[in-house]
CSV table of C-alpha atoms in Angstrom, one decimal:
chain,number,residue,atom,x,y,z
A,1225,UNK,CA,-57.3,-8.8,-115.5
A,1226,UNK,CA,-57.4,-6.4,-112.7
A,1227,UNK,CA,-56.5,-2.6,-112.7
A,1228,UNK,CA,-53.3,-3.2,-111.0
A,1229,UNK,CA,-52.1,-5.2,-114.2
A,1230,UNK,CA,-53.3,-2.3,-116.8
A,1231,UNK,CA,-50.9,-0.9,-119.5
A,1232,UNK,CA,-51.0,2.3,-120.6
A,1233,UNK,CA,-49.7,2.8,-124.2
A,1234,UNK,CA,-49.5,6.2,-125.7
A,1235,UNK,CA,-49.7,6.1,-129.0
A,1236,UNK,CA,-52.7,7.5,-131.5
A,1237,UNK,CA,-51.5,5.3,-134.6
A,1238,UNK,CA,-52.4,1.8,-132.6
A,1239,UNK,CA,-55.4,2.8,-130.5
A,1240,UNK,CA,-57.6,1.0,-132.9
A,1241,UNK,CA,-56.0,-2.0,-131.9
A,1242,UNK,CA,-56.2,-2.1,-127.9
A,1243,UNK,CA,-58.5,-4.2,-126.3
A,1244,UNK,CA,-61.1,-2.9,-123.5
A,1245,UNK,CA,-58.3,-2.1,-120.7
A,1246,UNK,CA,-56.1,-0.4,-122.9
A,1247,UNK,CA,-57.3,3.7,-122.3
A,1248,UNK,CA,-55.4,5.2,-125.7
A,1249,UNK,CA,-55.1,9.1,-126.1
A,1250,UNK,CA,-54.5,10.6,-128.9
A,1251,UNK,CA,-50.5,11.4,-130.1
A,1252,UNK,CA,-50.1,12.7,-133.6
A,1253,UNK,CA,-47.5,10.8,-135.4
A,1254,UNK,CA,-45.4,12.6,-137.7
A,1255,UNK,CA,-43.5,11.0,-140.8
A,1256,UNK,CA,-41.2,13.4,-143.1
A,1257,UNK,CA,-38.4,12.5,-145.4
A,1258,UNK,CA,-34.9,12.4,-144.2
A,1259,UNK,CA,-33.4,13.1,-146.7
A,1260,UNK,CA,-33.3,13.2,-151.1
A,1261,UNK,CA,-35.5,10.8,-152.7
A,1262,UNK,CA,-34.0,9.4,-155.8
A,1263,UNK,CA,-36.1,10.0,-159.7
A,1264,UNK,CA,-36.1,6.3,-160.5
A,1265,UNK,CA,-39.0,4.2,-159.7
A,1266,UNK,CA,-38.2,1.5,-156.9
A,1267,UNK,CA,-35.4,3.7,-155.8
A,1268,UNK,CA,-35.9,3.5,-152.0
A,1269,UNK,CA,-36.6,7.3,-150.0
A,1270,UNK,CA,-35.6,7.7,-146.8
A,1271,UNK,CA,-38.8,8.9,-144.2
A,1272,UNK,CA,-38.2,9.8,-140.4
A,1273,UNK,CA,-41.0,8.7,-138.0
A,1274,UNK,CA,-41.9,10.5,-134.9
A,1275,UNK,CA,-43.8,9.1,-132.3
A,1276,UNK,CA,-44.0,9.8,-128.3
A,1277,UNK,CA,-42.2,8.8,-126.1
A,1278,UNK,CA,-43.8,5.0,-125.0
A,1279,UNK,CA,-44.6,4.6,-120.8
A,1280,UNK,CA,-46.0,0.9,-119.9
A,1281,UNK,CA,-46.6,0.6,-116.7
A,1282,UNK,CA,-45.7,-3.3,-115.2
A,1283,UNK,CA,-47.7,-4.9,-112.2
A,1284,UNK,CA,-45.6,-5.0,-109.4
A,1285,UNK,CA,-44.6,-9.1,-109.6
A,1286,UNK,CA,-42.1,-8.4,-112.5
A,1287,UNK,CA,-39.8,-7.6,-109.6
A,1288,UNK,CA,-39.8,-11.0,-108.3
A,1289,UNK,CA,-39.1,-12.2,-111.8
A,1290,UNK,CA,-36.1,-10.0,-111.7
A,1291,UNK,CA,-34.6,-11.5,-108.5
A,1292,UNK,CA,-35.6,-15.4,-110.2
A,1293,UNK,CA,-33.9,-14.7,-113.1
A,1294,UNK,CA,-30.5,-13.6,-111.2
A,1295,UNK,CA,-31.0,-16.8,-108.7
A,1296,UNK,CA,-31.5,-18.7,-112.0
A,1297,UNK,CA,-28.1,-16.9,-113.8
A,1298,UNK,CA,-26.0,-18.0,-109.7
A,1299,UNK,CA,-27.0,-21.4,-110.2
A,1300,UNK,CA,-25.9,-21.5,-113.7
A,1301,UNK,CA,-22.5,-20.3,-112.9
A,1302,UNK,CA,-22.2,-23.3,-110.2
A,1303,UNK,CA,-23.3,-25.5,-112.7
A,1304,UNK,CA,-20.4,-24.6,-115.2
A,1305,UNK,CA,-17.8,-24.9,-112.2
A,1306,UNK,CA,-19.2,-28.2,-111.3
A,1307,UNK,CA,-18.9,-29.3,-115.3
A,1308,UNK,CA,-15.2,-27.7,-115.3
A,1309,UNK,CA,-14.2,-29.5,-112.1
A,1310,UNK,CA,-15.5,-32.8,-113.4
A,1311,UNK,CA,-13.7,-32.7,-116.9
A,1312,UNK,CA,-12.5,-36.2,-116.2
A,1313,UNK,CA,-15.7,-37.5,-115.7
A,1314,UNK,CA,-17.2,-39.5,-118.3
A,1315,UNK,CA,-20.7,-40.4,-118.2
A,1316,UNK,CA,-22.0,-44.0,-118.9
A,1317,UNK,CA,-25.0,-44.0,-120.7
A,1318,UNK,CA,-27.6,-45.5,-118.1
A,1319,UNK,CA,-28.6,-48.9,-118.2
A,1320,UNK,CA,-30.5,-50.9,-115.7
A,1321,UNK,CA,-29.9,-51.7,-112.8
A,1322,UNK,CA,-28.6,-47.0,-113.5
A,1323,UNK,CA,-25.1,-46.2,-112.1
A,1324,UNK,CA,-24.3,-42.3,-111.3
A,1325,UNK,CA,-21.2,-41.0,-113.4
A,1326,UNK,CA,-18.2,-42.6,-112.7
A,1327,UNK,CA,-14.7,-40.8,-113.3
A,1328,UNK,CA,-10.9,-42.3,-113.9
A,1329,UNK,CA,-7.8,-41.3,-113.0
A,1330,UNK,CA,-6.9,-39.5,-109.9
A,1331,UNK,CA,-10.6,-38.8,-109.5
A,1332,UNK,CA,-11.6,-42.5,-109.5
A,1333,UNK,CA,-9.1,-42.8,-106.5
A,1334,UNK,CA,-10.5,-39.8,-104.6
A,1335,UNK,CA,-13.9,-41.1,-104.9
A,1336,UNK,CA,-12.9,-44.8,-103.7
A,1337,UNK,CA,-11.2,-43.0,-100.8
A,1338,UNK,CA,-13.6,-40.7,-99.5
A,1339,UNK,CA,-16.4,-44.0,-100.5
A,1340,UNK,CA,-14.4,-46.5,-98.4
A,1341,UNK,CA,-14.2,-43.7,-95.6
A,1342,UNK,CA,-17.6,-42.8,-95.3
A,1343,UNK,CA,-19.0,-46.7,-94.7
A,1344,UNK,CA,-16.3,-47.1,-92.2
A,1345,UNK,CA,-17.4,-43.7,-90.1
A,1346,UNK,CA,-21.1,-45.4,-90.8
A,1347,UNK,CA,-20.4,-48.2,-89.2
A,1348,UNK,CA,-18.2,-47.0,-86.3
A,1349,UNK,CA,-20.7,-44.6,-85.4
A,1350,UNK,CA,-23.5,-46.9,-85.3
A,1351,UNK,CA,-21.1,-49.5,-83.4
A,1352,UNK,CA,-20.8,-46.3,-80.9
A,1353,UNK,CA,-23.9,-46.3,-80.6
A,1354,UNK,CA,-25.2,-49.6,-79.9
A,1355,UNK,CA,-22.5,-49.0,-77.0
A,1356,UNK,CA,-23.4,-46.1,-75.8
A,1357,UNK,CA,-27.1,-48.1,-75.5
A,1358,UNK,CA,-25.4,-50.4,-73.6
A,1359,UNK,CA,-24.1,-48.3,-71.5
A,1360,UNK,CA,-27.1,-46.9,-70.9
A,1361,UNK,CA,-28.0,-50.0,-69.4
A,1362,UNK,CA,-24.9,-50.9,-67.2
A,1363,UNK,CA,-25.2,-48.1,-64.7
A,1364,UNK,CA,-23.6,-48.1,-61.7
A,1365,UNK,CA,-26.9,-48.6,-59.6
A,1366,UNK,CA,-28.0,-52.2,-62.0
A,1367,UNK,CA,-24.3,-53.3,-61.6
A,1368,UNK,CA,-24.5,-53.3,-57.8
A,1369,UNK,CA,-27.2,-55.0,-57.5
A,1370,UNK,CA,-26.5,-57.9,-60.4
A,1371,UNK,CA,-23.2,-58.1,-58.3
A,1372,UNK,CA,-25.5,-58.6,-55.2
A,1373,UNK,CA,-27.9,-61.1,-56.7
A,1374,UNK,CA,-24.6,-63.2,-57.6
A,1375,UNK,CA,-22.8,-63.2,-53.8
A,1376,UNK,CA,-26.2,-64.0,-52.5
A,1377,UNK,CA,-26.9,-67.2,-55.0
A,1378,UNK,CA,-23.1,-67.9,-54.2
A,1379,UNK,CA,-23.7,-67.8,-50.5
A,1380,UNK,CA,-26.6,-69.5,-50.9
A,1381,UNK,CA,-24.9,-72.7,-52.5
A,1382,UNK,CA,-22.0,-72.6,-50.4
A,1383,UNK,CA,-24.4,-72.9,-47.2
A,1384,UNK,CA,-26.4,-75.3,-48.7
A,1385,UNK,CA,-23.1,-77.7,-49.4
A,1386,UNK,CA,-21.9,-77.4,-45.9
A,1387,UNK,CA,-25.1,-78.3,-44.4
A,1388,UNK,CA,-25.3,-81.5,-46.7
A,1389,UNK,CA,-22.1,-82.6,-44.7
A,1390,UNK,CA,-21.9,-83.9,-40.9
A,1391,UNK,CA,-19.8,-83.5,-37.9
A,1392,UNK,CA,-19.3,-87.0,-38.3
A,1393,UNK,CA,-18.8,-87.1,-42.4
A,1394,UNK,CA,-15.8,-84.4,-41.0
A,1395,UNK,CA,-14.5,-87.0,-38.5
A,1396,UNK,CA,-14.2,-90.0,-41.0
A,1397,UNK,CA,-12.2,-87.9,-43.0
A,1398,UNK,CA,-9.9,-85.9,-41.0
A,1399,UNK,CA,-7.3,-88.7,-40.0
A,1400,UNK,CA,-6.7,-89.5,-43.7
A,1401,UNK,CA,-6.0,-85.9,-44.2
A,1402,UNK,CA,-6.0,-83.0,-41.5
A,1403,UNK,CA,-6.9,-79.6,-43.3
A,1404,UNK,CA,-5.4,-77.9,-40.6
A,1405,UNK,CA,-3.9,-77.7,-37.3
A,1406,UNK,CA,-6.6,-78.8,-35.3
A,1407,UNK,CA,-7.4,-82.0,-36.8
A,1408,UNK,CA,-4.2,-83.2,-35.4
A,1409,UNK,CA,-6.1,-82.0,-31.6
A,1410,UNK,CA,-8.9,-84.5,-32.5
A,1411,UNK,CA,-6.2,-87.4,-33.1
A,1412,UNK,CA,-4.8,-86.2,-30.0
A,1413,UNK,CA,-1.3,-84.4,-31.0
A,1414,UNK,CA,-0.7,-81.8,-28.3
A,1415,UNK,CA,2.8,-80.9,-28.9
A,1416,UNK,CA,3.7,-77.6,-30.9
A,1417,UNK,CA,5.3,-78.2,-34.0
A,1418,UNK,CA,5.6,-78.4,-37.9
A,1419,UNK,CA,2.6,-80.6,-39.3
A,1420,UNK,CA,1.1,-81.3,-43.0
A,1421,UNK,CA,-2.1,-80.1,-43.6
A,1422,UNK,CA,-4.4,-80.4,-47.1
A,1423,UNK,CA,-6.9,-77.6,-46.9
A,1424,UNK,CA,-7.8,-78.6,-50.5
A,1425,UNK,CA,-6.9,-82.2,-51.8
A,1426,UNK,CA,-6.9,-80.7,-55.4
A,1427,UNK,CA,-3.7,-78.1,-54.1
A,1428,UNK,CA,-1.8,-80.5,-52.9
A,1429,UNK,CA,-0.3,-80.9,-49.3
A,1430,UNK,CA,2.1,-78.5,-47.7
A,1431,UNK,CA,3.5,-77.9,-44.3
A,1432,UNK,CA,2.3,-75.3,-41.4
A,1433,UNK,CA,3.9,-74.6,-37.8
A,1434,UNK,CA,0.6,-75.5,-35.3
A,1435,UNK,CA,0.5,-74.2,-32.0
A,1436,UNK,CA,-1.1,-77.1,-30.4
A,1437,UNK,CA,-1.1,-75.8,-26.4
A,1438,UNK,CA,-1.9,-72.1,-26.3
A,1439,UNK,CA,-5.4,-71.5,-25.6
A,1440,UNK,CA,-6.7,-75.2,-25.9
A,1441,UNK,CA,-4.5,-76.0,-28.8
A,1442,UNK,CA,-5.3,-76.6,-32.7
A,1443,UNK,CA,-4.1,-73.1,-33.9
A,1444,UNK,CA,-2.7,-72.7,-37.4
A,1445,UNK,CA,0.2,-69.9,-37.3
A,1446,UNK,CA,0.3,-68.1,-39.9
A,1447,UNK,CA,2.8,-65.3,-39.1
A,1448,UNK,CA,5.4,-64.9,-36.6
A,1449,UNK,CA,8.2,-62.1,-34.9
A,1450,UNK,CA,10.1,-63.4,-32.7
A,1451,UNK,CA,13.8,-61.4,-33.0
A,1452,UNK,CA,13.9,-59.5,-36.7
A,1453,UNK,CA,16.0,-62.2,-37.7
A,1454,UNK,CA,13.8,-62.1,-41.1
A,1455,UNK,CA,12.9,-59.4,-43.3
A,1456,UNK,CA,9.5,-59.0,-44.2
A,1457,UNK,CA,10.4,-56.1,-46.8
A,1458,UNK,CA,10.1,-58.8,-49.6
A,1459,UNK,CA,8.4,-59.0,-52.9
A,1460,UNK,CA,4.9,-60.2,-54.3
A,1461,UNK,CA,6.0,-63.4,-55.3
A,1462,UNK,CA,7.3,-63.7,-51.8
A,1463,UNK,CA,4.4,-63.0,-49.9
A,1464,UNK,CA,2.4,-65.3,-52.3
A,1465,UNK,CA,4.7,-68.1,-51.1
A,1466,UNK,CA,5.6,-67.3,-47.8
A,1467,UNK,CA,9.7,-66.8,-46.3
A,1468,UNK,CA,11.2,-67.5,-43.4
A,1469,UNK,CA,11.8,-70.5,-40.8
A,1470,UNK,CA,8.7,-72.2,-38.9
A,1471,UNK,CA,11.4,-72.4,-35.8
A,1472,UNK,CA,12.1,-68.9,-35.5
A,1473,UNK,CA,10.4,-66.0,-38.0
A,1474,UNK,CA,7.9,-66.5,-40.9
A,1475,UNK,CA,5.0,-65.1,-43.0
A,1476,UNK,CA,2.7,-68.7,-44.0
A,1477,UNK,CA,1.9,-67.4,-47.9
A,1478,UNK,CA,-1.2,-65.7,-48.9
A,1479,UNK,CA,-2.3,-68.8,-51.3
A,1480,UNK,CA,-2.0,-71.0,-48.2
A,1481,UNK,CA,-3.7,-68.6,-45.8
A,1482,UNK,CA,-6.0,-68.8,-48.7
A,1483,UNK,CA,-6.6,-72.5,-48.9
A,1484,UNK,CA,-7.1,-72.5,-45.0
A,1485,UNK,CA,-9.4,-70.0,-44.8
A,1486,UNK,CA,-11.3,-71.2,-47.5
A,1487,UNK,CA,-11.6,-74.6,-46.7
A,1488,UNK,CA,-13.7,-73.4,-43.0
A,1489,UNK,CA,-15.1,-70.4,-41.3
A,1490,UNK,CA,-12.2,-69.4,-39.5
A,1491,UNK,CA,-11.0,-67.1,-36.1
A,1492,UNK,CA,-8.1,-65.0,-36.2
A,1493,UNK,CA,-5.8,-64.6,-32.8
A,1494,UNK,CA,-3.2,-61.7,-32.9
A,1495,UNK,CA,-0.8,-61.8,-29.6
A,1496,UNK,CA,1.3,-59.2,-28.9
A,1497,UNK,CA,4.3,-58.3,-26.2
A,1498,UNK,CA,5.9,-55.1,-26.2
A,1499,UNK,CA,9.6,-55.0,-24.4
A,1500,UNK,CA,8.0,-53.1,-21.3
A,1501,UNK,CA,6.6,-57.1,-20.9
A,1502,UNK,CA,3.0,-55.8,-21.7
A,1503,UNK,CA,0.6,-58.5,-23.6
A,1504,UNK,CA,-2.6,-58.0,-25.1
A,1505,UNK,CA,-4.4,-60.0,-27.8
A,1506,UNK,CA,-6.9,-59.1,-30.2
A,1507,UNK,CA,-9.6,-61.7,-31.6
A,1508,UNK,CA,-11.7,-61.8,-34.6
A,1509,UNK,CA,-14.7,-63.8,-35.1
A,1510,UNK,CA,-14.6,-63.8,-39.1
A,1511,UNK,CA,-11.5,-64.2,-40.8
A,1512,UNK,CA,-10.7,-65.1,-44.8
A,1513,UNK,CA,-8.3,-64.3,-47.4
A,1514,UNK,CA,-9.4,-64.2,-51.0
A,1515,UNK,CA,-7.1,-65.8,-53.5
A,1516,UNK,CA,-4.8,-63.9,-55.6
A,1517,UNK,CA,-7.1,-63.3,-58.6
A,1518,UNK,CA,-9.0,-60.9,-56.0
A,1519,UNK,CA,-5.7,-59.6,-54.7
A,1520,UNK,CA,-5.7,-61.5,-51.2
A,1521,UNK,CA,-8.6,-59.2,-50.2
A,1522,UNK,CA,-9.0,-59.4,-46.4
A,1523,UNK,CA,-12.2,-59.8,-44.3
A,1524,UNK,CA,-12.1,-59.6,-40.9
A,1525,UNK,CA,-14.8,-58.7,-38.4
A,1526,UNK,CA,-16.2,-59.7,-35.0
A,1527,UNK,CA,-13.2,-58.2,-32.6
A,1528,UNK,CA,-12.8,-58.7,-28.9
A,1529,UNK,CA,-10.0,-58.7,-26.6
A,1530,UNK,CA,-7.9,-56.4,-24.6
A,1531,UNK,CA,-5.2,-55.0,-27.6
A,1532,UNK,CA,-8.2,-53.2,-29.4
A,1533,UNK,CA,-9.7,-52.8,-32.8
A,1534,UNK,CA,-6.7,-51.6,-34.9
A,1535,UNK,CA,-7.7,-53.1,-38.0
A,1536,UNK,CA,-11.0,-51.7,-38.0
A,1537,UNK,CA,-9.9,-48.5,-36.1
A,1538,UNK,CA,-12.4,-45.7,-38.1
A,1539,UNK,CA,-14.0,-45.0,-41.2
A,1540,UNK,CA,-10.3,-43.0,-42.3
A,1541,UNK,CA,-8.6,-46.6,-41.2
A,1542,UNK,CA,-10.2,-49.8,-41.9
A,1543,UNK,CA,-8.0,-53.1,-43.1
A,1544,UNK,CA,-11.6,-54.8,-43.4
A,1545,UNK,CA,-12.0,-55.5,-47.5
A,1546,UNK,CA,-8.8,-54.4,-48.6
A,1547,UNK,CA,-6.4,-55.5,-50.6
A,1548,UNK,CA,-2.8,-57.0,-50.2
A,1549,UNK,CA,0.1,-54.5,-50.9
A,1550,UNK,CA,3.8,-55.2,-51.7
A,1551,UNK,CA,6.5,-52.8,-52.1
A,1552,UNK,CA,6.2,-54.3,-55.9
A,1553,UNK,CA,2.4,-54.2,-56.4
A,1554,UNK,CA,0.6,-51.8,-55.4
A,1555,UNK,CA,-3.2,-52.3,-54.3
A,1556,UNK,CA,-3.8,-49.8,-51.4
A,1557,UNK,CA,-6.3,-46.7,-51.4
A,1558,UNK,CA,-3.8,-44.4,-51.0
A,1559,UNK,CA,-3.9,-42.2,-54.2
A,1560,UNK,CA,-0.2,-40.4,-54.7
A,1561,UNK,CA,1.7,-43.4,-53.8
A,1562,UNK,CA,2.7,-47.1,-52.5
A,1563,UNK,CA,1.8,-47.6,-48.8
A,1564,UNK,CA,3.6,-50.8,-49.2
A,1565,UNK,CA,7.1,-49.1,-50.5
A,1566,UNK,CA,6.6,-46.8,-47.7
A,1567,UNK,CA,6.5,-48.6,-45.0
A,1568,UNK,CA,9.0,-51.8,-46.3
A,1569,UNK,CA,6.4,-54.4,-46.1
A,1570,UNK,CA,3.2,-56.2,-47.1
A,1571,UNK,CA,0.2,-55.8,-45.6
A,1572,UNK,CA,-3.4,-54.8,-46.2
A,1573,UNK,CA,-3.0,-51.4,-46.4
A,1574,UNK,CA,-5.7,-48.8,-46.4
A,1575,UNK,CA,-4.5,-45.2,-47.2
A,1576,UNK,CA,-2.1,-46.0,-45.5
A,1577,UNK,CA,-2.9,-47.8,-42.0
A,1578,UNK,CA,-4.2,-48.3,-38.3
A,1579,UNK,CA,-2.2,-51.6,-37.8
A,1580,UNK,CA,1.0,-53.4,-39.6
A,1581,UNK,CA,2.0,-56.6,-38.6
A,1582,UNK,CA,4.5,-57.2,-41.2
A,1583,UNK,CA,6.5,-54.1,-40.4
A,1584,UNK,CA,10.4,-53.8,-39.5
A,1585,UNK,CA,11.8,-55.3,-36.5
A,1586,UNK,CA,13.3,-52.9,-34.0
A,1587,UNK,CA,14.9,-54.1,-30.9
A,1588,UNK,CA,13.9,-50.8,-29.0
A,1589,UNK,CA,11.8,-47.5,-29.5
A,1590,UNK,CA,12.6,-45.7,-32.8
A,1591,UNK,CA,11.9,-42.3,-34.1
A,1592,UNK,CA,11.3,-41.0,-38.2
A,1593,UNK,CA,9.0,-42.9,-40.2
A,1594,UNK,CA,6.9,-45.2,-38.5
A,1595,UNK,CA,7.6,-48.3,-40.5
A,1596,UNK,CA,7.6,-50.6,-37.8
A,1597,UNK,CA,5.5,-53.1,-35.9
A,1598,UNK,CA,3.0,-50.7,-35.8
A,1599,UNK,CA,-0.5,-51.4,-33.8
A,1600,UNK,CA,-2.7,-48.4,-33.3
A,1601,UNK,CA,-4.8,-49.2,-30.5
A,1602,UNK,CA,-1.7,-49.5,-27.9
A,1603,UNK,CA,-2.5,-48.6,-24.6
A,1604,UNK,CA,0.5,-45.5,-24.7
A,1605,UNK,CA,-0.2,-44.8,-28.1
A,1606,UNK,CA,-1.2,-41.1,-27.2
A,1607,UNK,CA,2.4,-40.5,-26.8
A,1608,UNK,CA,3.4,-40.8,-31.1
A,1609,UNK,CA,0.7,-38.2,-31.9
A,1610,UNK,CA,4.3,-36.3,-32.7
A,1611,UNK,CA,6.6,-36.7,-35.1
A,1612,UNK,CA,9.9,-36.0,-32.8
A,1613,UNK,CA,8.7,-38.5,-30.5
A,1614,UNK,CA,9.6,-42.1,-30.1
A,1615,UNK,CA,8.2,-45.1,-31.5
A,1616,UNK,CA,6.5,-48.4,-30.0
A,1617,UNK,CA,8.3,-51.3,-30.6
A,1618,UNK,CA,7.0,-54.8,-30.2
A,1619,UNK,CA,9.7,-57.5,-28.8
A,1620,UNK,CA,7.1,-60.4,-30.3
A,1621,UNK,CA,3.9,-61.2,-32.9
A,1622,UNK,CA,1.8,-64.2,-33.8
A,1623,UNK,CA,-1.0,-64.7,-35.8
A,1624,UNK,CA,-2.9,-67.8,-35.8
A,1625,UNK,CA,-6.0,-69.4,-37.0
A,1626,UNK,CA,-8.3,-71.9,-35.6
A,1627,UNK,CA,-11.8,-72.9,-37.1
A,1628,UNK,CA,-15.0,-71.5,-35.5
A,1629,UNK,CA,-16.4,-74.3,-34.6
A,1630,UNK,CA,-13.5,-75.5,-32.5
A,1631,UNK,CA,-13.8,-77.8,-29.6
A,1632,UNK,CA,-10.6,-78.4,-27.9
């Protein structure tokens, strides 16, 4: 033992009895009677011993026992609190395979409860995270790019199928069933009128008005103005199917713009006339209509001609890729609201528009809202910049198709 761990005891009578570290000193120890002793023999006599005061001295890690022993005493009061909250409890003496203590009553059900709840957070959370791994994954940069890998096989098929097939494969079939308007030029119909096309035999046939004289002939119409005599504020379901009269005003249908669009590589011919007598056309090289899955989306490209770009006018305004609005369905880029309910038609919209072909019919210049005819490349355009002045009006509007490759 080291000095740190020596006891001092003071006390003469037992200094015989300490071993080497013990340093006694001598205390004299005094024993007197207390009181009477008694004459009889056995008769016990009361003595009072005096000895000094006793110092020990500890080492100094009895103080760390102290602070054990209380942490010891804590934990033995949790323990009973545990043991009182558990009276229901009754153990089940452990056989194999052990079981922990199970409890009945109320308890049981608590247990089951909180049990049941704790393997269903277990699994949400790791079913959260094998999403969130997913996720991980499908950023925005490996979805691009898996999106352009599929248009590019896609393209690559549909190039490969076309070439497979002959101008004169095309010509065998077209007088069993014209496609489109200008399969009725190659058997030599040059007079304007309604004719029945099959784009696609597995959509059945259905009739179109062709323009068989303007500009060599074999144009597909697909929209017409002629008087406002037909509204073209009309529903989805509408424009899906198409309204109006082949003599007089009419919108085609976006599924069988579709089908005709789909079927070849298409050109798209505006005309316009405003009631001054001024004409100007626009012509695009590229021109297809998705079907209605993708929301009619247009793509259009390639423009020339004297009625400029409207439909692609600037980054703000650009028809190209968009999708086809209805004052029912709402697909435009405009973020507070329905370009199609504003303007009382269905068009492509942007957020909102450069050009709408589909607008209201006015008979003369108009002011407010410009929900009419509405072309934005004019050539007295300038003059609308403000809102108090008046409106262009168009007196007539046709849009027709022809395929690229066209030969009249």
């Amino acid at each position: 033992n080291t000095a740190a761990q020596t006891v001092w005891l003071h006390s003469a009578a037992l200094a015989t009895n300490f071993p080497a570290w013990v340093t006694p000193t001598s205390c004299p120890i005094k024993l007197r009677p207390s009181g009477q002793c008694g004459a009889e023999e056995g008769e016990d006599c009361p003595y009072q011993l005096t000895l000094p005061p006793l110092t020990i001295h500890l080492p100094k890690q009895f103080r760390l026992l102290e602070k054990t022993m209380k942490e010891l005493q804590s934990l033995k009061e949790v323990v009973n609190k545990l043991k009182s909250g558990c009276q229901e409890c009754q153990i089940i003496p452990p056989t194999p395979p052990f079981t922990l203590p199970s409890c009945s009553g109320p308890s049981q059900v608590k247990l089951n409860r909180m049990s049941a709840s704790l393997r269903n957070a277990r699994s949400q959370i790791s079913a959260l995270q094998g999403r969130l791994e997913g996720l991980n994954l499908l950023n925005m940069d490996n979805v691009q790019a898996m999106v352009d890998r599929r248009v590019e096989n896609i393209t690559g098929v549909v190039n490969k199928l076309r070439s497979t097939c002959t101008t004169q494969c095309a010509v065998q079939n077209t007088p069993q069933s014209p496609r489109d308007c200008s399969d009725y030029n190659v058997l030599e119909t040059r007079k304007n009128g309604v004719y029945r096309v099959t784009p696609d035999p597995r959509n059945g046939t259905f009739e179109v008005y062709c323009d068989m004289e303007s500009f060599g002939g074999g144009w597909t119409v697909i929209q017409q103005r002629l008087n406002g005599s037909v509204s073209f504020n009309r529903t989805w379901v509408e424009y899906k199917k198409g309204f109006g009269n082949f003599r007089g005003e009419f919108w085609l249908g976006n599924d069988h713009i579709h089908l005709l669009t789909k079927s070849k590589d298409m050109i798209l011919r505006i005309e316009l006339e405003d009631f001054e007598g001024v004409r100007e056309y626009a012509k695009y090289d590229q021109f297809y209509v998705a079907n209605e899955f993708l929301r009619y989306r247009l793509s259009v490209s390639g423009y020339s001609g004297t009625a400029g770009n409207a439909i692609s006018f600037n980054k703000h305004f650009n028809h190209d890729q968009k999708f086809f609005s209805t004052p029912d369905r709402d697909n435009d880029m405009y973020p507070s609201g329905n370009c199609g309910a504003y303007y009382s038609s269905g068009w492509w919209f942007d957020a909102c528009m450069s050009a709408n072909l589909n607008g209201k019919y006015y008979h003369k210049r108009y002011k407010g809202v410009r929900n009419g005819i509405f072309w934005g490349t004019w050539h007295n355009m300038s003059t609308e910049y403000y809102p108090t002045n008046y409106r262009q009006a168009f007196k007539t509007v046709k849009m027709m198709i022809r395929p690229k490759n066209y030969a009249p």
